[in-house]
C-alpha positions as a printed Julia matrix, in Angstrom:
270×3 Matrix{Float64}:
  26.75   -4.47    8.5
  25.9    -8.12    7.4
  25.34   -9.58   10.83
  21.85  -10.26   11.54
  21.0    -8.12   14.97
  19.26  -10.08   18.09
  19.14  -12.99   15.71
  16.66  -11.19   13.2
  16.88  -10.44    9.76
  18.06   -7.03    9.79
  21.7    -5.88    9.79
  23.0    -2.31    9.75
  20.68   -0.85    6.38
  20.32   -4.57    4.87
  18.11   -7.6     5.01
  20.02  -10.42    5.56
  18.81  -14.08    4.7
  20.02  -17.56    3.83
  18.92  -19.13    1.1
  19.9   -22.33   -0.25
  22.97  -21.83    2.21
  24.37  -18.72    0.78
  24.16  -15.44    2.74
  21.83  -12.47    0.65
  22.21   -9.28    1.48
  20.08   -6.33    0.24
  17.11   -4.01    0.42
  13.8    -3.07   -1.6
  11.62   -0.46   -0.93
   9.65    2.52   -3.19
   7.95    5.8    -2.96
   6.14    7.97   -5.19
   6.71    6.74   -8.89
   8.85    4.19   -8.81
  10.04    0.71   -6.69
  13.2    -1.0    -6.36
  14.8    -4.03   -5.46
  18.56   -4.77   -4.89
  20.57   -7.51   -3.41
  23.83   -9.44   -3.18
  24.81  -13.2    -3.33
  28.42  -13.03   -1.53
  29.44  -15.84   -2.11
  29.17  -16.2    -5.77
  29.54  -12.7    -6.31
  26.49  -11.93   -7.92
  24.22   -8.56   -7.6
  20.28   -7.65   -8.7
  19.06   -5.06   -9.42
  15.41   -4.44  -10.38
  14.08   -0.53  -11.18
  10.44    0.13  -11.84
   8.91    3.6   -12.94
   5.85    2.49  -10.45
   5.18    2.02   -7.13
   2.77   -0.74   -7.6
   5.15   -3.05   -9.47
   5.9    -6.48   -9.38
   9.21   -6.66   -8.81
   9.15   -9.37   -6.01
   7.67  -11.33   -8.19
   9.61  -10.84  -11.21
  13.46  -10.72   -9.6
  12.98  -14.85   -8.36
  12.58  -15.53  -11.85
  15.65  -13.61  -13.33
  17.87  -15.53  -10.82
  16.57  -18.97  -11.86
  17.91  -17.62  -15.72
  20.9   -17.0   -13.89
  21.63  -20.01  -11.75
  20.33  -22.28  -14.71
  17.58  -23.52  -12.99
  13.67  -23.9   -14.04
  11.83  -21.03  -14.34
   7.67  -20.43  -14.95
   6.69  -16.54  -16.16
   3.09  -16.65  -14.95
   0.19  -16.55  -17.77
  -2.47  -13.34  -16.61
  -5.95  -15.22  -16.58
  -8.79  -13.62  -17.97
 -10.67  -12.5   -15.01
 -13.9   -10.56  -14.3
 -13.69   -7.34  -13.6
 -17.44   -7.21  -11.78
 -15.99  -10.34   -9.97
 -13.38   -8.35   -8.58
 -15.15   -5.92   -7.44
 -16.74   -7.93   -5.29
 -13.25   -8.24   -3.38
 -13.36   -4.96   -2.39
 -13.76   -3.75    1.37
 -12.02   -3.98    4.67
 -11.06   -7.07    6.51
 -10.38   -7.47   10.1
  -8.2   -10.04   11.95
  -8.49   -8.61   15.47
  -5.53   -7.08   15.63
  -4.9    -5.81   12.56
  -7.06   -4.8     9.46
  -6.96   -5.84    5.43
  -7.6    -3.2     3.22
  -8.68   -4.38   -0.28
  -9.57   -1.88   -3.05
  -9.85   -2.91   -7.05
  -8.98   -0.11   -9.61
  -9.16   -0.18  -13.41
  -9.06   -4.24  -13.28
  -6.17   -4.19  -10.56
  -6.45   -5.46   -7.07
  -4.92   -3.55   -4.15
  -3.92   -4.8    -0.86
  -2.76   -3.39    2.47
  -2.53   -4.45    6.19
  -2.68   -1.56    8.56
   0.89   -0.36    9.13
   2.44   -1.37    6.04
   2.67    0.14    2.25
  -0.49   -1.2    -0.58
   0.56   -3.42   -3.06
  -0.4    -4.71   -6.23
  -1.68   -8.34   -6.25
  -1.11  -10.63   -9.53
  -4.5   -13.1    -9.89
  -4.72  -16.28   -9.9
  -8.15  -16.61  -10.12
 -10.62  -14.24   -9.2
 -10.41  -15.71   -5.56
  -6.74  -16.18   -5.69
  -3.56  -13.63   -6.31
   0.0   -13.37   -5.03
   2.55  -11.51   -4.25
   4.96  -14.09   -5.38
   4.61  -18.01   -5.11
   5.27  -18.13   -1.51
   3.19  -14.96   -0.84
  -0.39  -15.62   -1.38
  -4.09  -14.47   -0.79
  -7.19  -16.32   -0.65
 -10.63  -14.83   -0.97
 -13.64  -16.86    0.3
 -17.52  -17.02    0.14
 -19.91  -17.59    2.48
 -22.87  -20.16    1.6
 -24.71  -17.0     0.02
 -21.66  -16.84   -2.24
 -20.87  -13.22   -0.74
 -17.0   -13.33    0.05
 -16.59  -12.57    3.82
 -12.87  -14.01    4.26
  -9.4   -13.4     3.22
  -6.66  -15.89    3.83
  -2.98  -14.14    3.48
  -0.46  -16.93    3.55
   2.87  -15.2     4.12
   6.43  -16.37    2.87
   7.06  -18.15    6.51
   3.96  -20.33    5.88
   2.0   -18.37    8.48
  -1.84  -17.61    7.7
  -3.61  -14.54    8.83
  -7.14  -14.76    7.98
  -9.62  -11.48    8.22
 -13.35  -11.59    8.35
 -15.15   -9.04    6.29
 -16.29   -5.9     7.9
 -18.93   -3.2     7.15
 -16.5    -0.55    8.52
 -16.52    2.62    5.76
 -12.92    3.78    5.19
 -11.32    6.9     7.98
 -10.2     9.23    5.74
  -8.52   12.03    7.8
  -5.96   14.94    8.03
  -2.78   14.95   10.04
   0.38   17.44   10.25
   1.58   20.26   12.23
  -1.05   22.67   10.92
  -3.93   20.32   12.48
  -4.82   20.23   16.02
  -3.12   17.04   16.86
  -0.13   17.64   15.05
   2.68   14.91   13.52
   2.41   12.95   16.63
  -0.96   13.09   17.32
  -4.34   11.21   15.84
  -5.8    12.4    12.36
  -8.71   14.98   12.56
 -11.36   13.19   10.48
 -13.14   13.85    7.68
 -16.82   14.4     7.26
 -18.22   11.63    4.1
 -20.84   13.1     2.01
 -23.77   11.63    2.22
 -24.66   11.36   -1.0
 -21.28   10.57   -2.14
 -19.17    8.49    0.23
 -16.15    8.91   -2.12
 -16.13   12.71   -1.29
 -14.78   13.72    2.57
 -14.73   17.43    3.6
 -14.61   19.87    6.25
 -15.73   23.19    6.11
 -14.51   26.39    7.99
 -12.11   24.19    9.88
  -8.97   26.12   11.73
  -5.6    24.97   10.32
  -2.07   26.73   11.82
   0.59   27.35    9.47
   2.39   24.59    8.67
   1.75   21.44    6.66
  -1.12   18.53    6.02
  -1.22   14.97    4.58
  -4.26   12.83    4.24
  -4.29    9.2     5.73
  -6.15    6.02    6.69
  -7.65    5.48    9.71
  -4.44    7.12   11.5
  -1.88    4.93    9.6
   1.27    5.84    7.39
   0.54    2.88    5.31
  -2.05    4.61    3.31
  -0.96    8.22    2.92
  -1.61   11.05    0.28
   0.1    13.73   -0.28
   1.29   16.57   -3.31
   2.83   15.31   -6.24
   6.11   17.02   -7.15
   4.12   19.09   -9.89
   2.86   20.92   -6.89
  -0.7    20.14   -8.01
  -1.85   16.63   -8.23
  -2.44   14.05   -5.4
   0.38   11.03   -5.1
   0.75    8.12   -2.64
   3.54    9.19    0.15
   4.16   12.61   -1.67
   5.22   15.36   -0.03
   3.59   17.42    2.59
   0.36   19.92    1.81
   1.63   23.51    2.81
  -0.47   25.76    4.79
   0.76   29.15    4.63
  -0.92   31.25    7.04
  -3.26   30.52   10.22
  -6.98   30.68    9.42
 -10.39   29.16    8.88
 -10.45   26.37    5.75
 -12.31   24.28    3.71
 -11.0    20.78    3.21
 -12.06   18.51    0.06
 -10.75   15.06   -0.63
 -12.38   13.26   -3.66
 -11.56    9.67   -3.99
 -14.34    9.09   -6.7
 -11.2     8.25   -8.62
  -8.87    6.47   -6.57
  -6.0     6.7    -9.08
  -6.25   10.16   -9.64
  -8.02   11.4    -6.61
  -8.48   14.87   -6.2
  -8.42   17.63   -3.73
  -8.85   21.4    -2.41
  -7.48   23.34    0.46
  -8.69   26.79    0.28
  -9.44   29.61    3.04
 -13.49   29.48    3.95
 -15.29   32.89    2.16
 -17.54   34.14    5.54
């Protein structure tokens, strides 16, 4: 169980990693309302255990500095700057590496990140060019000589960099689940953008199979939406959309609000 497999990280359910010479084992990981973080020092016998009611949280950030308090060491609780919010805005788009793809979007003063194939996150600034994930974890945006920022550098915990240029690509929104046409396994079936709203996506007298729907990004399970366990609001990785009968629908997705978006799934009037 705490034996790293083909010399990686992972053993059987647990990260495992040496630092400062002693053996950690644990796991985080979240879902819709809440993240968590847990892990084990063996050898001094010593457990953490972080619990947040959201998602978003930063717990990677925050857990380093409860174990300094704990092994006596120094410690820093980073100041929030005052930054501007239309500065931040200015953040916002896609970013491509070649092989993979930054998505940046900024919400009520917050600024979300997410590479294509893994969960968004909350970034804490810096600057308003500069944020983390934790000290060791950080992200760089960068201007051009126009002053229009084109770049983001992502420095990851190894010291690696992966930089992305900006790109004019609008966002994929889509549907995907075994009432569409390509089913789980399958690509999305996109959605139509409105032209005078390109935070509203749609189709109309489409043919969905009973069964069940999510929304995604540009075919990736990083960036899924799905119904909240009220059974009528829209959450991030909530459950599936149930379609329950074959027949001809309309499809809305409204992202106008991004943290509340909104949506409708109802059978086409001829």
């Amino acid at each position: 169980m705490f034996t790293p497999y083909l010399n990686d990280h992972y053993g059987l359910g647990s990260d495992v990693l040496m630092v400062d010479g002693k053996k950690r084992i644990g796991h985080g990981g979240g879902g819709p309302g809440y993240r968590s973080i847990y892990y084990r020092v063996l050898d001094d016998d010593i457990c953490f255990i972080a619990m947040s009611n959201s998602m978003l949280s930063h717990t990677d950030l925050i857990v380093p500095k409860i174990e300094n308090i704990v092994y006596n060491k120094p410690y820093k609780i980073p100041a929030v700057p005052k930054v501007n919010p239309q500065e931040l805005k200015k953040l916002e788009g896609i970013y491509s590496t070649g092989d993979s793809k930054f998505y940046v979007t900024v919400i009520d003063g917050q600024v979300f990140f997410r590479e294509k194939g893994y969960p968004i996150c909350s970034l804490f600034p810096i600057s308003n060019t500069l944020f983390q994930l934790d000290e060791n974890f950080t992200f760089t945006f960068t201007p051009n000589e126009t002053g229009k920022i084109n770049s983001l550098a992502v420095k990851l915990r190894d010291g690696s960099v992966k930089t992305g240029t900006r790109t004019t690509s609008p966002y994929l929104w889509g549907i995907i689940g075994n009432a569409t046409p390509g089913g789980w396994d399958g690509k999305d079936t996109p959605l139509q953008a409105d032209s005078k709203n390109q935070s509203l996506y749609f189709l109309k007298n489409f043919h969905l199979k009973k069964g069940n729907l999510k929304f995604r990004v540009d075919n990736d399970w990083g960036y899924n939406l799905g119904l909240n366990s009220d059974g009528k609001t829209v959450a991030l990785n909530a459950y599936d959309f149930p379609i329950t009968e074959d027949g001809q629908y309309d499809i809305i997705l409204d992202m106008s609000d991004p943290i509340k978006p909104q949506y409708s799934i109802k059978k086409s009037v001829l």
